[in-house]
mmCIF file of C-alpha atoms in Angstrom:
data_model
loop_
_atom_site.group_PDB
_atom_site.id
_atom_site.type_symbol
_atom_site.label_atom_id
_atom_site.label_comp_id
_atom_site.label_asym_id
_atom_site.label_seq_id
_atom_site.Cartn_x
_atom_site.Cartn_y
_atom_site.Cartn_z
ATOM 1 C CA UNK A 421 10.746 97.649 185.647
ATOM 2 C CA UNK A 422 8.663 99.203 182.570
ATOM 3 C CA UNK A 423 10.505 100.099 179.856
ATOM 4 C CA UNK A 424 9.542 103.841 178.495
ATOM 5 C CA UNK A 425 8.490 103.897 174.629
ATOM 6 C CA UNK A 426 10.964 105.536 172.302
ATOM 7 C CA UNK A 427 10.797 109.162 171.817
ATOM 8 C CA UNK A 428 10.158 109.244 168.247
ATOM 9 C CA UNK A 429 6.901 106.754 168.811
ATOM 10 C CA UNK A 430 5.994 108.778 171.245
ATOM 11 C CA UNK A 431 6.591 111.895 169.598
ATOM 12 C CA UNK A 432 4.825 110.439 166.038
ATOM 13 C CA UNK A 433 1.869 109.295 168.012
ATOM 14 C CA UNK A 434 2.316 105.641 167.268
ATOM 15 C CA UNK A 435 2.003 103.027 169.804
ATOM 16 C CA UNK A 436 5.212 101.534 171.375
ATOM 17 C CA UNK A 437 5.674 98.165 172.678
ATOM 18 C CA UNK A 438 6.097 98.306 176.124
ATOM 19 C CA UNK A 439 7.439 95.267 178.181
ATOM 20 C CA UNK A 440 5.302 93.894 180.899
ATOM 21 C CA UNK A 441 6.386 94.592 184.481
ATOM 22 C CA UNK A 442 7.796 91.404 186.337
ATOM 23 C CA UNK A 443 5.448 89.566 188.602
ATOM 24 C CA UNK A 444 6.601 89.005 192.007
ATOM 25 C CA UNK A 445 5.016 86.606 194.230
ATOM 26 C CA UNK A 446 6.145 85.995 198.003
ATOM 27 C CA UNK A 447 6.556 82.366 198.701
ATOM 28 C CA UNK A 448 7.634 80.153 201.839
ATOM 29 C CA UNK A 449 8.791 76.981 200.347
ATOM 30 C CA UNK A 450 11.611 74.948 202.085
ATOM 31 C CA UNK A 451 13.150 71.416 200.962
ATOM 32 C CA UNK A 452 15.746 69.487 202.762
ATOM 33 C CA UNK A 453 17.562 66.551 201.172
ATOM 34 C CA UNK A 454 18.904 63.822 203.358
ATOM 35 C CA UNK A 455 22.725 64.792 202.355
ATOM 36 C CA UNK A 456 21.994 67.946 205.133
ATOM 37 C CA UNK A 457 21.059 70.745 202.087
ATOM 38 C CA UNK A 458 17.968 72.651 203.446
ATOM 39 C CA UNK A 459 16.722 75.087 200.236
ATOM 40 C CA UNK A 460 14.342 78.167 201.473
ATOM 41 C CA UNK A 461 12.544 79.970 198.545
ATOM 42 C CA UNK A 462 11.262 83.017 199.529
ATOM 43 C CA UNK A 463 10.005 84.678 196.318
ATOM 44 C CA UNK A 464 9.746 84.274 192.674
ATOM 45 C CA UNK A 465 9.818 87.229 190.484
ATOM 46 C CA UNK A 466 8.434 85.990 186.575
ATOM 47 C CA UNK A 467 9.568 87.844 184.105
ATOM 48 C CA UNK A 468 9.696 88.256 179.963
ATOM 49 C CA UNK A 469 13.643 87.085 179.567
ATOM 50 C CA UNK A 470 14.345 85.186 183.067
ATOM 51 C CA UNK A 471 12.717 83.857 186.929
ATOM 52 C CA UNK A 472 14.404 84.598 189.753
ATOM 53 C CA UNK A 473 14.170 82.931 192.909
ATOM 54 C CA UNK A 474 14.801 84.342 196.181
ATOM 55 C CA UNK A 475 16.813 81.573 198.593
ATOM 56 C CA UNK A 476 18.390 81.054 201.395
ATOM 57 C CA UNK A 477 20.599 77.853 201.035
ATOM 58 C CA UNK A 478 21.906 76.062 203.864
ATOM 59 C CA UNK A 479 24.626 72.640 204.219
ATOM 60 C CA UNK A 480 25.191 70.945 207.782
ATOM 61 C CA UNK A 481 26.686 67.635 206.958
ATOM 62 C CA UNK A 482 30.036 65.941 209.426
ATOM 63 C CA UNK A 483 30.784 63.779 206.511
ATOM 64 C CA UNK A 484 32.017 66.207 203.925
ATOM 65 C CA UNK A 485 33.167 69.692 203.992
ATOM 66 C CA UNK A 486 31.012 71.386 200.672
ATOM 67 C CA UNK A 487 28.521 70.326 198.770
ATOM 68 C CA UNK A 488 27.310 70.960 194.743
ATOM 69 C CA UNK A 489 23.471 71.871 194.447
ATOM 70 C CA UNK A 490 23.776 72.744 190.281
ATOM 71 C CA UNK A 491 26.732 69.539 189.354
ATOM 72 C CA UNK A 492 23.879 67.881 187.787
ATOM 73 C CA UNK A 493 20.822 69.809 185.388
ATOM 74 C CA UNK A 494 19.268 71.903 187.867
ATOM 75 C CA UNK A 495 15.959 73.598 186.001
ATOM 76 C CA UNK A 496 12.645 74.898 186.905
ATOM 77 C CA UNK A 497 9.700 72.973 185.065
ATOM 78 C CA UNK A 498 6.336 73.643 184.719
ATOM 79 C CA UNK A 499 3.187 71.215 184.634
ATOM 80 C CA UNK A 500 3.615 70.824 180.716
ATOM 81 C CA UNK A 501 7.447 69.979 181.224
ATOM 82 C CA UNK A 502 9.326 72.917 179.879
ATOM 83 C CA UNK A 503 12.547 73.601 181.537
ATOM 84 C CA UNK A 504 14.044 76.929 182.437
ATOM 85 C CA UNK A 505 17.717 75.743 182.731
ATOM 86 C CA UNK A 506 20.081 77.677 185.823
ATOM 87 C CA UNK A 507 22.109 80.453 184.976
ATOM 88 C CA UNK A 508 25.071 79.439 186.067
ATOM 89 C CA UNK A 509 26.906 81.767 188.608
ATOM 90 C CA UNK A 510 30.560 82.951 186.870
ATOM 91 C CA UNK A 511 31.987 82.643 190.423
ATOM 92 C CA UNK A 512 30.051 79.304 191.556
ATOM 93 C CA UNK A 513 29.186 77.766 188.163
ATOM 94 C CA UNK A 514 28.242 74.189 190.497
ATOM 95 C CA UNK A 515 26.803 75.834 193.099
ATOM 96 C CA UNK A 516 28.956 75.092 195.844
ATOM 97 C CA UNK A 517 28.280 75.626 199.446
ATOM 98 C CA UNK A 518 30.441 74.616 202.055
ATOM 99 C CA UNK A 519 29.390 72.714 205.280
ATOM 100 C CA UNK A 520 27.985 75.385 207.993
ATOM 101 C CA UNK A 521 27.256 78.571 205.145
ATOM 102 C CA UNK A 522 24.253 79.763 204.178
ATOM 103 C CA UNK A 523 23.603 81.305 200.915
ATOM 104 C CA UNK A 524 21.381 84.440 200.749
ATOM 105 C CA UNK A 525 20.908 85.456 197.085
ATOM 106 C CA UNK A 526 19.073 84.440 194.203
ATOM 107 C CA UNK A 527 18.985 81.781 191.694
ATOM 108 C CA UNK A 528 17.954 83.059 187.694
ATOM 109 C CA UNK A 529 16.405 80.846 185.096
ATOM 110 C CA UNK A 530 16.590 81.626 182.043
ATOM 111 C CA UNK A 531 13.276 82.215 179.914
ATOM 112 C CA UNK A 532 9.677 82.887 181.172
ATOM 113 C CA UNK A 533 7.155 80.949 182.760
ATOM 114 C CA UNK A 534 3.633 80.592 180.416
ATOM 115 C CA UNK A 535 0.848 82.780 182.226
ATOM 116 C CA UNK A 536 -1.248 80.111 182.594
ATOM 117 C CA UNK A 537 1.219 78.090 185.022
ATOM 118 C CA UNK A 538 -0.208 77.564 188.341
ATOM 119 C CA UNK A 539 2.876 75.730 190.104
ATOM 120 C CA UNK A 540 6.352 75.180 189.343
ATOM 121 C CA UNK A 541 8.769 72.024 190.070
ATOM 122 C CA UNK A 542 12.559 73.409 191.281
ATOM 123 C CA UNK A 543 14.852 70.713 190.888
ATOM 124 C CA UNK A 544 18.254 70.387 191.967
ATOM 125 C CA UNK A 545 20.838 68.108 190.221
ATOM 126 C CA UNK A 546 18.177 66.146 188.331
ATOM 127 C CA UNK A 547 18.369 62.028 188.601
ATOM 128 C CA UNK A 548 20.820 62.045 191.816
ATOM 129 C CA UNK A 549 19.570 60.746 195.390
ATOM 130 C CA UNK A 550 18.707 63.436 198.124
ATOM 131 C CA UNK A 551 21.706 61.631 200.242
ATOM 132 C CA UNK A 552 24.286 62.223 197.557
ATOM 133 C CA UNK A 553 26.638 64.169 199.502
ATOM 134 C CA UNK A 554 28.937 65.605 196.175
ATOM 135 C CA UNK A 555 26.047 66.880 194.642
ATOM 136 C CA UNK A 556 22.091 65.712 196.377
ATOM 137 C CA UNK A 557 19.082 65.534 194.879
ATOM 138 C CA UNK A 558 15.799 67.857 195.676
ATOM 139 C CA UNK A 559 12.766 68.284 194.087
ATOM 140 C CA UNK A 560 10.425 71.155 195.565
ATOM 141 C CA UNK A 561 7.167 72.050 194.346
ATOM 142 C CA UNK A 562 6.475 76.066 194.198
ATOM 143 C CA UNK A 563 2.758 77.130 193.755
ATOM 144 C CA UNK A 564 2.247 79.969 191.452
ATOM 145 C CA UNK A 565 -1.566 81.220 192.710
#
């Protein structure tokens, strides 16, 4: 959402800084690790101070009754490697999804992606296997154009 210019730049005449609108692309990514996770990312939104990620997060698995998708570093990366780190949830700081839920929501990184990016990594608990049932590995690519 723009952000208006002060009233006193306005009403001097001088130019205000105005923030750039987000960009929101659609996407229709999905990933599905081994353990039973299946990760659906439906839109990105790239903005100035964070990128959001519109998911739908789902855990089928007989062995185990919940799961951890954010136990390990969980971070968006672009093709130069820099890493927009999760914002943890207060009320599900691992992520945690229990066997037959679905999560509907969105997932924030913080910081902004560079312009120029034309594809993104996601990457869920960095370094573990995708059949690690505490806490799987996934790595999804997201194009940008």
């Amino acid at each position: 959402m723009p952000v208006a210019a002060p009233a006193a730049a306005v009403a001097a005449g001088g130019a205000a800084s105005v923030a750039a609108a987000p960009r929101k692309l659609p996407l229709g990514v999905q990933g599905v690790a081994p353990a039973g996770v299946t990760v659906r990312v439906k839109g990105i939104e790239l903005g100035g101070d964070a990128t959001v990620l519109d998911v739908s997060i789902s855990f089928a698995n007989r062995i185990t009754n919940s799961t951890m998708l954010a136990l390990a570093d969980t971070f968006l990366e672009d093709e130069g490697g820099a890493r927009l780190h999760i914002k943890r949830p207060a009320d599900n700081r691992d992520i945690t999804i229990r066997e037959g839920d679905t999560l509907d929501g969105q997932l924030v990184f913080l910081g902004s992606v560079a312009p120029t990016a034309r594809k993104l990594r996601l990457v869920f608990n960095d370094g573990n296997e995708g059949d690690n049932i505490v806490a799987p590995g996934l790595v999804m690519e997201l194009p940008l154009s």
